[in-house]
Amino acid sequence: MNNSFFERRYIIAAIFITFMVILLGRLFYIQLVDDRYLYFANNNVIRKKVLFPARGPILDRKGKILVQNEPVYDLMVIPKQVQPFDTLEFCKLIGIDMEGFHKRFEKARGHSVYLASIFEKQMSVSLYRSLQEKLSDFPGFYGQLRSVRSYPDSAAAQFLGYTGEVRDKDIEKSGGYYRLGDYIGITGVEKAYEDVLRGQRGVENQMVDSRNVPKGRYANGAYDTAAVAGERLISSLDLKIQKLGEKLMRNKVGSIVAIEPSTGEILAFVSSPTYDPNQMVGRERGNNMARMYQDPYNPLLIRPIQAYYPPGSSFKPLDGLIALQEGIINPQTTFFCPHYYMAGNHRVGCEHFDGPTNLSKGIAMSCNTYFCNVFDRLINRNGPKRTRQTFIDWKAKVNKFGFGVKLDVDLPNEKKGNVPAPERYDKIFGENRWRSSSIISLAIGQGELLATPLQLANIECTIANRGFYYRPHLIKAIGDKQITKKEYTERNFVGVDEQYFEPVIDGMQQVVEHGTAVGARIPGIVMCGKTGTVQNPHGKNHSIFVAFAPRDTPKIAIAVVVENAGFGSSWAAPIASYMVEEYLRDTITKPKAQVEYIMNANLLPPPKGSKVKEAKQTKADSLKKAKADSAEKPQPVLKSVKRKAKKQPSAVYYANQPAVRRDDEQ
């Protein structure tokens, strides 16, 4: 019995001794061998500071900086660490009110009471320095160094785009790369090249004391990772002509696109009205953006790739090229122009009585009659019963020139324009019940035909290159290695033989030398172009001009669109000539007063609905004035004046403003 008790006692003692040895051994290992647990224990005094990389700069083709970085600070907060403090003084230091403080703090608490979140964004360095001196009085708050975009020349806003904070869907799409508070490209090149511009985040572990004051790097930086800056982008843009284009388009609605035909590099990318890209940075960004959204002229629209216009007469050379390739006409084919063209039972007018007209003359004089005849032959070459199939073939050939399809420029949200499908006409006229005369407006670039300014400029590249184009692009090289994407070096042929371009180019040269764009002629430079006065159902016609120069070894192709400006020769053509000469010669030889006249002209159309509102206000003011006048006269005169106030002003008003009258009657 006793022996059994003593045996159990030794077994129990052995078990306790074994546990003690294990515990002591583990303690020795933790304290002297493995220091991870020491680091874990110190987590409550270690702050992980994210190192945000510098976003890659963007330069113009000559190395001038378009976009660079500027340091700012985000004020961070960890709600659990916040202790009572003088909130009035705090609000005064960072420039907010008490309502703003509580709103921000509750948002941070909603995010997490233990994790840091942004309390105030993008504080300037000077503002943060004034706060930093007293930051130890506000436990739970600390500064996070960031960088935001800065635009030294305030140019090319729609091309460059802007950055903003990531949204939940951005975080989800990135597979966790982005975190709350990160910045991402929202539009333009900033979005298109986000992967190379953003760089790679780093982490720095800092020791802090009980007052949240940094006390140096943890473990001498052994657990830190360095941030990797984003890649530099060299754009194809020429800043000098870009800024000139923006000045020429000031107080106008429209676009300028200039391309180097031999590479497809976009030299100018003007969208007007524009805005200062610096307005999309800083604490006023939200207010600035709200104003732009309310602007009736929509400066946020990227017109070179998103605005649609009928190409008008600028489309005529393309139809001529297709007809030459198909053998429908030759350069000497002549049609008689009696000042109009009869399409079935309706007449298409022509600006001139051109008489016998061949291809080159038809282009030079912009003869509607000539190109209506060409289009009629194209669509009816297999007989009127096969109009639908012939039209499908014609549409495919037009698409090869880059009309009605995306050119896949390196910007997001490019639109493809429109070359109508036969189904549209089946719906309008009935299946197989339409002929070339039904759609004759396509012959002169009107009707349902729509193009972006980029597509118009690309057509000029195709003609300049005698049958092919390079895909238009805005970034010519990426990073220090100057990487160029392969797809930008490949030729895209349009299916027209080189020999057929010369008579078309002859006509385009005549347009500038003694035709509709003679005012755009540049002494010593042979420029080939085409004017367009595009019908606009919503107001005055649009002014369009397309061109390339010089004729041999072309260096620049250009398209200019000025909305509601009238004739192509009046506004678009001179703007294009200034841009071309500035690029080729680095100067403009036209009289300075002439250039300044174009720059200072205000061609902004009235905002939609403004005429109606103005007319209604005029009527109301007239009635109000009549009543005020009548109140000052004796009673017998009062009745007479009241009759005039009710009848005469409204009768005159309605006679001059019938459109508003219809609106009132609704």
XYZ file of C-alpha atoms in Angstrom:
666
model
C 0.000 0.000 0.000
C 2.732 2.450 1.039
C 4.937 1.383 -1.866
C 2.089 2.221 -4.292
C 1.753 5.726 -2.733
C 5.466 6.462 -3.015
C 5.540 5.287 -6.642
C 2.681 7.642 -7.551
C 4.412 10.536 -5.773
C 7.544 10.105 -7.881
C 5.512 9.914 -11.088
C 3.655 13.164 -10.250
C 6.910 14.892 -9.302
C 8.476 13.764 -12.581
C 5.565 15.198 -14.533
C 5.881 18.582 -12.760
C 9.634 18.665 -13.278
C 9.171 17.877 -16.987
C 6.668 20.751 -17.370
C 9.019 23.117 -15.517
C 11.942 22.179 -17.766
C 9.809 22.722 -20.897
C 8.577 26.098 -19.662
C 12.036 27.254 -18.641
C 13.462 26.104 -21.957
C 10.757 27.922 -23.866
C 11.283 31.050 -21.819
C 15.024 30.883 -22.505
C 14.357 30.500 -26.230
C 11.905 33.380 -26.339
C 14.098 35.785 -24.381
C 17.565 34.939 -25.642
C 17.234 33.122 -28.968
C 14.058 34.198 -30.802
C 13.341 37.955 -30.590
C 10.031 37.832 -32.509
C 8.024 37.803 -29.311
C 9.814 40.859 -28.114
C 8.750 42.563 -31.333
C 5.176 41.368 -30.888
C 5.143 42.686 -27.334
C 6.308 46.022 -28.582
C 3.496 46.335 -31.130
C 1.621 48.700 -28.874
C 4.447 51.240 -29.238
C 5.203 50.614 -32.927
C 3.470 52.498 -35.708
C 3.582 51.096 -39.213
C 4.030 54.090 -41.490
C 3.134 53.528 -45.133
C 5.656 55.002 -47.559
C 3.772 56.135 -50.620
C 5.840 56.084 -53.799
C 6.302 59.136 -55.973
C 3.986 58.836 -58.945
C 5.821 58.790 -62.257
C 6.245 62.209 -63.916
C 4.924 62.916 -67.418
C 7.016 64.898 -69.911
C 6.371 66.338 -73.345
C 8.280 65.091 -76.414
C 11.101 67.594 -75.784
C 11.537 66.757 -72.110
C 9.469 69.594 -70.625
C 7.584 68.599 -67.477
C 3.820 68.339 -67.873
C 3.117 66.668 -64.518
C 5.258 66.401 -61.400
C 4.727 65.672 -57.706
C 4.285 68.032 -54.781
C 4.522 66.955 -51.097
C 1.438 67.205 -48.876
C 0.371 65.657 -45.584
C -2.682 63.640 -44.678
C -3.631 64.028 -41.017
C -4.302 60.523 -39.689
C -6.256 59.504 -36.583
C -6.540 56.332 -34.491
C -9.795 56.928 -32.556
C -8.932 54.506 -29.709
C -5.808 56.506 -28.858
C -7.542 59.897 -28.821
C -7.755 61.509 -25.365
C -9.576 64.695 -24.283
C -7.992 67.828 -25.801
C -8.799 71.389 -26.795
C -10.877 70.782 -29.924
C -11.391 74.486 -30.619
C -7.649 75.071 -30.833
C -7.264 71.933 -32.947
C -9.946 73.073 -35.412
C -8.345 76.503 -35.640
C -4.955 74.992 -36.440
C -6.213 72.936 -39.401
C -8.892 75.372 -40.590
C -12.164 73.528 -39.942
C -15.217 74.158 -37.756
C -16.608 72.022 -34.929
C -19.271 70.500 -37.148
C -16.551 69.436 -39.579
C -14.502 67.985 -36.728
C -17.333 65.789 -35.439
C -18.246 64.660 -38.955
C -14.662 63.592 -39.676
C -14.192 61.899 -36.316
C -17.392 59.886 -36.575
C -16.376 58.764 -40.052
C -13.026 57.570 -38.660
C -14.773 55.706 -35.842
C -17.060 54.082 -38.362
C -14.024 52.827 -40.251
C -12.252 51.405 -37.172
C -11.440 52.584 -33.644
C -8.148 50.660 -33.690
C -6.868 51.368 -37.209
C -5.632 54.658 -38.631
C -7.735 56.516 -41.192
C -7.529 59.917 -42.850
C -8.938 62.781 -40.795
C -7.934 65.670 -43.095
C -6.540 65.255 -46.613
C -3.809 67.025 -48.497
C -2.612 69.609 -45.989
C 0.095 71.849 -47.383
C 3.600 71.519 -45.969
C 3.405 74.970 -44.354
C 0.056 74.223 -42.706
C 1.257 70.865 -41.399
C 4.439 72.395 -39.975
C 2.422 74.865 -37.921
C 0.356 71.947 -36.607
C 3.333 69.655 -36.051
C 4.738 71.876 -33.291
C 1.654 71.146 -31.168
C 0.775 67.680 -32.463
C 1.928 66.033 -29.204
C -0.967 67.846 -27.467
C -3.400 65.836 -29.574
C -2.800 62.121 -28.887
C -4.101 59.766 -31.567
C -3.278 62.135 -34.436
C -0.213 62.035 -36.657
C 0.876 63.165 -40.131
C 1.326 60.959 -43.178
C 3.557 62.306 -45.962
C 1.980 62.001 -49.406
C 2.499 63.539 -52.812
C -0.068 65.003 -55.163
C 0.131 66.010 -58.798
C 1.296 69.461 -59.831
C 1.000 70.941 -63.339
C 3.622 73.658 -63.967
C 2.067 74.922 -67.227
C -1.589 74.220 -66.388
C -1.991 72.721 -69.878
C -3.422 69.603 -71.562
C -5.914 68.857 -68.780
C -8.110 66.410 -70.728
C -5.086 64.565 -72.093
C -3.343 64.188 -68.730
C -6.480 63.429 -66.726
C -6.518 63.497 -62.941
C -6.167 61.247 -59.909
C -8.482 60.656 -56.965
C -9.057 58.367 -54.015
C -9.805 54.744 -54.737
C -13.367 53.552 -54.423
C -14.529 50.221 -53.083
C -14.821 48.745 -56.578
C -11.223 49.820 -57.355
C -9.991 48.028 -54.239
C -11.982 44.922 -55.153
C -10.722 44.869 -58.757
C -7.103 45.288 -57.665
C -7.169 42.078 -55.628
C -6.246 43.974 -52.468
C -3.381 46.037 -53.920
C -5.172 49.299 -53.205
C -6.237 50.305 -49.725
C -8.575 52.935 -48.370
C -7.013 56.364 -48.908
C -4.820 55.367 -51.879
C -4.884 57.449 -55.047
C -5.592 56.118 -58.516
C -5.814 57.553 -62.036
C -9.418 58.493 -62.806
C -9.222 59.832 -66.375
C -6.776 60.466 -69.205
C -3.208 59.201 -69.258
C -3.294 58.944 -65.448
C -5.840 56.149 -65.803
C -4.567 54.552 -69.015
C -1.041 54.108 -67.584
C -1.946 53.595 -63.922
C 0.029 50.341 -63.635
C 3.333 51.977 -64.563
C 2.739 55.374 -62.961
C 1.716 54.244 -59.466
C 4.960 52.599 -58.300
C 5.125 50.282 -55.252
C 4.328 51.139 -51.618
C 6.837 50.697 -48.815
C 6.546 50.416 -44.999
C 8.532 52.073 -42.203
C 8.145 50.870 -38.607
C 8.476 53.705 -36.101
C 8.810 53.619 -32.321
C 6.520 56.081 -30.542
C 6.210 57.010 -26.865
C 3.067 57.281 -24.774
C 2.457 60.772 -26.189
C 2.587 59.435 -29.750
C 5.911 61.181 -30.441
C 8.213 59.292 -32.855
C 11.353 57.893 -31.194
C 13.184 56.468 -34.174
C 12.989 53.471 -36.488
C 12.155 50.123 -35.049
C 14.890 47.445 -35.086
C 17.076 49.857 -37.093
C 14.844 49.427 -40.105
C 15.349 45.674 -40.389
C 11.637 45.163 -41.069
C 11.158 48.216 -43.316
C 10.567 48.049 -47.073
C 11.440 50.880 -49.443
C 8.912 52.533 -51.746
C 9.578 52.200 -55.475
C 8.767 55.283 -57.575
C 6.539 55.012 -60.641
C 7.914 54.977 -64.163
C 8.441 58.183 -66.116
C 6.300 58.688 -69.220
C 7.493 60.625 -72.254
C 4.449 61.833 -74.130
C 4.221 62.655 -77.818
C 2.766 66.074 -77.021
C 4.561 69.231 -78.116
C 3.884 71.603 -75.224
C 4.485 74.733 -77.309
C 1.813 74.050 -79.921
C -0.475 72.543 -77.261
C -0.458 75.852 -75.380
C -0.901 77.775 -78.640
C -3.912 75.620 -79.513
C -5.505 76.230 -76.122
C -5.071 79.994 -76.568
C -6.571 79.897 -80.064
C -9.572 77.897 -78.799
C -10.190 80.134 -75.770
C -13.892 81.084 -75.476
C -14.767 78.571 -78.165
C -16.236 75.071 -78.122
C -14.396 72.449 -80.119
C -11.171 70.575 -80.561
C -7.747 70.455 -82.206
C -5.895 67.193 -82.873
C -2.474 67.206 -84.543
C -0.595 63.981 -85.370
C 2.817 63.155 -86.818
C 1.891 60.970 -89.848
C 5.177 59.035 -89.888
C 4.702 57.721 -86.325
C 1.094 58.239 -85.230
C 2.339 60.349 -82.305
C -0.231 62.946 -81.214
C 1.399 66.387 -81.162
C -1.535 68.438 -79.889
C -4.668 67.330 -78.084
C -6.854 70.372 -77.413
C -10.317 70.109 -75.930
C -12.167 73.378 -75.418
C -13.367 74.712 -73.081
C -10.612 73.358 -70.895
C -9.698 73.855 -67.235
C -6.622 74.249 -65.069
C -5.633 70.706 -64.025
C -4.332 72.124 -60.729
C -7.992 72.622 -59.788
C -8.282 68.833 -59.464
C -5.737 68.801 -56.627
C -5.990 69.984 -53.051
C -8.705 70.658 -50.517
C -10.896 72.598 -52.973
C -10.991 69.769 -55.520
C -14.566 68.759 -54.702
C -15.909 72.297 -55.042
C -14.026 72.851 -58.293
C -15.338 69.624 -59.759
C -18.906 70.451 -58.743
C -18.644 73.760 -60.611
C -17.332 72.008 -63.722
C -20.171 69.495 -63.656
C -22.618 72.415 -63.653
C -20.801 74.257 -66.463
C -23.099 74.204 -69.545
C -20.059 73.854 -71.837
C -18.880 70.686 -70.069
C -15.091 71.166 -69.764
C -14.732 67.598 -68.454
C -15.782 66.169 -71.843
C -12.727 64.919 -73.759
C -13.862 66.248 -77.118
C -11.034 64.867 -79.323
C -12.202 61.311 -78.614
C -15.729 61.721 -77.240
C -17.456 64.460 -79.265
C -19.256 63.483 -82.484
C -19.497 65.680 -85.579
C -20.609 65.041 -89.163
C -17.329 65.265 -91.104
C -18.967 67.371 -93.804
C -16.881 68.119 -96.885
C -13.745 66.768 -95.189
C -15.205 63.329 -95.995
C -15.238 63.896 -99.771
C -11.613 62.845 -100.446
C -12.291 59.519 -98.746
C -15.266 58.786 -101.019
C -13.141 59.717 -104.021
C -10.391 57.301 -102.962
C -12.834 54.404 -102.561
C -14.322 55.122 -105.995
C -10.866 55.214 -107.602
C -9.900 51.889 -106.012
C -13.165 50.288 -107.142
C -12.682 51.539 -110.697
C -15.919 53.528 -110.559
C -14.109 56.685 -111.645
C -10.651 57.732 -112.761
C -8.912 61.084 -112.126
C -10.264 62.446 -115.425
C -13.895 61.361 -114.900
C -16.054 64.454 -115.261
C -19.517 65.343 -114.001
C -21.381 68.527 -114.878
C -22.335 70.737 -111.947
C -25.348 73.012 -112.639
C -25.296 74.348 -109.047
C -27.255 71.363 -107.683
C -27.749 67.601 -107.817
C -31.132 65.895 -108.240
C -31.463 62.963 -105.846
C -34.707 61.348 -106.928
C -37.305 64.078 -106.534
C -35.307 66.356 -104.215
C -32.470 68.735 -104.905
C -29.065 68.823 -103.161
C -27.607 72.297 -103.480
C -24.008 73.127 -104.389
C -22.266 76.339 -103.339
C -21.010 77.079 -106.867
C -21.895 76.640 -110.514
C -18.810 74.508 -111.222
C -19.659 73.251 -114.700
C -17.566 70.281 -115.936
C -15.748 68.978 -112.868
C -13.166 66.229 -112.364
C -11.882 64.766 -109.091
C -9.206 67.347 -108.262
C -11.491 70.254 -109.111
C -14.340 68.646 -107.169
C -12.155 68.552 -104.057
C -10.727 72.039 -104.618
C -14.186 73.606 -105.094
C -15.882 71.258 -102.586
C -18.442 70.409 -105.249
C -21.460 68.601 -103.782
C -22.705 67.655 -107.249
C -19.509 65.813 -108.134
C -19.443 63.676 -105.009
C -23.165 62.932 -105.099
C -22.584 61.485 -108.577
C -19.600 59.488 -107.287
C -21.608 58.106 -104.366
C -24.518 57.217 -106.665
C -22.179 55.208 -108.893
C -20.603 53.473 -105.884
C -23.879 52.349 -104.359
C -25.597 51.439 -107.664
C -22.673 49.700 -109.372
C -24.407 46.305 -109.010
C -27.863 47.601 -109.816
C -30.563 49.191 -107.634
C -31.852 45.837 -106.408
C -28.504 45.111 -104.746
C -28.239 48.503 -103.041
C -28.241 47.005 -99.561
C -25.295 44.653 -100.138
C -23.313 47.297 -102.030
C -23.876 49.702 -99.147
C -22.548 47.077 -96.694
C -19.389 46.805 -98.830
C -19.044 50.606 -98.867
C -19.456 50.769 -95.084
C -16.701 48.148 -94.588
C -14.315 50.198 -96.757
C -15.087 53.365 -94.799
C -14.489 51.477 -91.535
C -10.983 50.543 -92.739
C -10.132 54.248 -92.751
C -10.936 54.364 -89.025
C -14.470 55.798 -89.310
C -17.167 54.159 -87.204
C -14.612 52.093 -85.257
C -12.358 52.844 -82.318
C -8.779 53.707 -83.182
C -7.724 52.318 -79.765
C -5.836 55.432 -78.742
C -4.127 55.052 -75.363
C -6.856 56.862 -73.437
C -9.952 55.399 -71.770
C -13.518 55.971 -72.976
C -12.794 56.603 -76.660
C -15.946 56.735 -78.801
C -16.175 55.087 -82.212
C -18.297 57.581 -84.139
C -20.914 56.257 -86.526
C -21.111 54.830 -90.010
C -24.770 53.786 -90.208
C -25.745 50.163 -90.676
C -28.288 49.173 -93.367
C -30.727 48.127 -90.647
C -31.160 51.798 -89.786
C -32.442 52.542 -93.282
C -34.551 49.377 -93.353
C -36.297 50.743 -90.279
C -36.783 54.205 -91.796
C -37.717 53.337 -95.404
C -38.610 49.645 -95.222
C -36.440 46.663 -96.110
C -35.028 46.906 -99.662
C -37.075 50.066 -100.258
C -34.210 52.569 -100.153
C -31.682 53.587 -102.793
C -28.625 55.821 -103.090
C -30.897 58.852 -103.463
C -32.442 58.048 -100.065
C -29.070 58.329 -98.315
C -27.341 60.837 -100.592
C -26.377 63.077 -97.644
C -23.651 60.522 -96.811
C -21.894 61.533 -100.048
C -21.054 64.941 -98.586
C -20.293 63.783 -95.034
C -23.684 64.631 -93.558
C -26.689 62.615 -92.434
C -26.000 59.821 -89.987
C -22.235 59.881 -90.579
C -20.412 60.975 -87.397
C -16.727 61.150 -86.488
C -14.512 62.258 -83.623
C -11.821 64.916 -84.203
C -9.188 62.200 -83.663
C -10.675 60.196 -86.541
C -10.675 63.278 -88.779
C -6.981 63.901 -88.067
C -6.178 60.231 -88.621
C -7.737 60.358 -92.108
C -5.262 63.117 -92.954
C -2.419 60.895 -91.747
C -3.677 58.158 -94.061
C -3.770 60.485 -97.063
C -0.384 61.981 -96.146
C 1.113 58.456 -95.970
C -0.562 57.456 -99.239
C -2.584 54.553 -97.920
C -1.780 53.645 -94.311
C -1.696 55.029 -90.791
C 0.000 54.254 -87.511
C -2.245 53.841 -84.535
C -2.557 57.290 -82.883
C -1.032 57.414 -79.409
C -0.094 59.932 -76.731
C 2.788 58.169 -74.963
C 5.878 57.541 -77.085
C 8.175 55.989 -74.451
C 7.876 54.403 -70.990
C 10.543 54.543 -68.290
C 14.289 55.006 -68.497
C 14.499 52.214 -71.070
C 12.333 54.237 -73.479
C 9.991 51.315 -74.161
C 7.611 51.810 -77.094
C 4.608 49.546 -77.520
C 4.857 47.301 -80.572
C 1.324 48.022 -81.768
C 2.301 51.672 -82.317
C 4.956 50.737 -84.882
C 2.716 48.661 -87.161
C 1.211 50.066 -90.364
C -2.558 49.847 -90.841
C -3.386 49.751 -94.555
C -6.793 51.005 -95.723
C -7.013 49.027 -98.989
C -6.403 51.842 -101.489
C -3.358 51.706 -103.766
C -0.759 54.457 -103.441
C -1.232 55.639 -107.035
C -4.777 56.840 -106.353
C -3.774 59.349 -103.694
C -2.010 61.826 -105.957
C -5.099 63.276 -107.720
C -6.816 63.593 -104.348
C -3.775 65.344 -102.873
C -3.650 67.612 -105.949
C -7.192 68.752 -105.149
C -6.378 69.260 -101.479
C -3.362 71.385 -102.381
C -5.580 73.532 -104.620
C -7.997 74.008 -101.688
C -5.293 75.915 -99.822
C -3.539 77.616 -102.741
C -6.561 79.079 -104.521
C -9.657 77.332 -103.207
C -11.926 77.592 -100.168
C -9.005 77.822 -97.678
C -6.770 80.276 -99.506
C -6.629 82.424 -96.346
C -4.796 79.584 -94.575
C -1.955 79.456 -97.104
C 1.532 79.544 -95.551
C 4.231 81.067 -97.798
C 6.997 78.554 -98.391
C 5.031 75.577 -97.028
C 2.841 73.433 -99.291
C -0.171 72.525 -97.164
C -2.945 70.234 -98.421
C -6.317 70.621 -96.758
C -10.086 70.500 -96.914
C -12.636 72.840 -95.417
C -15.957 71.736 -94.010
C -19.032 73.730 -93.068
C -21.044 71.186 -91.163
C -24.796 71.486 -90.794
C -25.885 71.701 -87.169
C -29.591 71.234 -86.380
C -29.117 72.874 -82.963
C -27.663 76.196 -84.098
C -25.074 77.808 -86.340
C -22.987 75.478 -88.520
C -19.724 74.006 -87.272
C -16.431 75.159 -88.793
C -14.086 72.278 -89.735
C -10.700 72.151 -91.424
C -8.398 69.160 -91.967
C -4.920 69.277 -93.472
C -1.373 67.964 -93.591
C 1.956 69.599 -94.416
C 4.303 69.682 -96.178
C 2.879 67.813 -99.167
C 6.051 65.752 -99.550
C 7.492 64.107 -96.408
C 4.562 65.330 -94.246
C 5.471 66.256 -90.669
C 2.047 67.133 -89.268
C -1.597 66.268 -89.922
C -4.312 68.273 -88.201
C -8.061 68.499 -87.655
C -9.746 71.584 -86.190
C -13.409 71.768 -85.163
C -14.980 75.007 -83.917
C -18.613 74.544 -82.989
C -21.241 77.097 -84.058
C -18.620 79.157 -85.919
C -19.920 78.982 -89.496
C -17.663 78.470 -92.518
C -14.631 76.196 -92.221
C -12.524 78.833 -93.980
C -13.414 81.528 -91.425
C -12.185 79.990 -88.167
C -10.964 76.379 -88.351
C -8.646 76.960 -91.334
C -6.672 79.914 -89.896
C -6.340 78.148 -86.536
C -4.893 75.109 -88.294
C -2.469 77.232 -90.335
C -1.096 78.908 -87.183
C -0.602 75.529 -85.516
C 1.121 74.020 -88.560
C 3.486 76.952 -89.071
C 4.362 77.138 -85.365
C 5.256 73.448 -85.372
C 7.251 73.495 -88.621
C 8.965 76.871 -88.241
C 8.727 77.637 -84.531
C 7.103 80.963 -85.437
C 3.984 82.455 -87.043
C 4.500 84.858 -89.944
C 0.885 86.070 -90.137
C 0.267 89.550 -88.669
C 0.115 89.499 -84.886
C -3.174 91.394 -84.870
C -4.756 88.697 -87.056
C -3.658 85.928 -84.688
C -4.814 87.884 -81.633
C -8.195 88.468 -83.277
C -8.717 84.697 -83.472
C -7.460 84.221 -79.899
C -9.693 86.917 -78.435
C -12.867 86.075 -80.366
C -15.688 84.732 -78.235
C -17.690 82.145 -80.198
C -19.323 80.409 -77.248
C -22.908 79.575 -78.211
C -25.625 80.579 -75.718
C -26.113 77.835 -73.106
C -29.038 75.576 -73.876
C -32.293 77.194 -72.775
C -30.686 80.568 -72.058
C -32.559 82.351 -74.864
C -35.886 81.113 -73.539
C -35.049 82.175 -69.994
C -33.769 85.568 -71.164
C -36.879 86.180 -73.246
C -39.185 85.230 -70.382
C -37.249 87.480 -68.050
C -37.498 90.360 -70.548
C -41.236 89.886 -70.727
C -41.547 89.789 -66.945
C -39.399 92.920 -66.581
C -41.528 94.757 -69.161
C -44.730 93.897 -67.341
C -43.217 94.866 -64.005
C -42.002 98.221 -65.369
C -45.377 98.970 -66.956
C -47.148 98.294 -63.675
C -44.671 100.475 -61.782
C -45.170 103.324 -64.289
C -48.934 103.041 -64.107
C -48.939 103.269 -60.316
C -47.499 106.797 -60.515
C -50.238 108.181 -62.870
C -53.816 109.347 -62.213
C -56.616 106.799 -62.396
C -57.855 107.596 -65.966
C -54.385 107.104 -67.413
C -53.818 103.980 -65.305
C -56.382 101.953 -67.275
C -54.852 102.924 -70.598
C -51.352 102.024 -69.471
C -52.530 98.693 -68.097
C -53.990 97.785 -71.474
C -50.694 98.545 -73.146
C -48.760 96.605 -70.554
C -50.852 93.508 -71.141
C -51.093 93.664 -74.933
C -48.323 95.620 -76.588
C -45.208 94.090 -74.950
C -46.470 90.531 -75.321
C -47.531 91.058 -78.948
C -44.123 92.415 -79.932
C -42.343 89.711 -77.948
C -44.231 86.813 -79.513
C -43.793 88.173 -82.999
C -40.017 88.159 -82.620
C -39.735 84.965 -80.549
C -42.077 82.338 -82.026
C -40.072 79.469 -80.556
C -40.637 80.778 -77.056
C -44.299 81.273 -77.813
C -44.656 77.582 -78.591
C -42.942 76.823 -75.301
C -45.395 79.055 -73.439
C -48.347 77.430 -75.139
C -47.292 73.968 -73.966
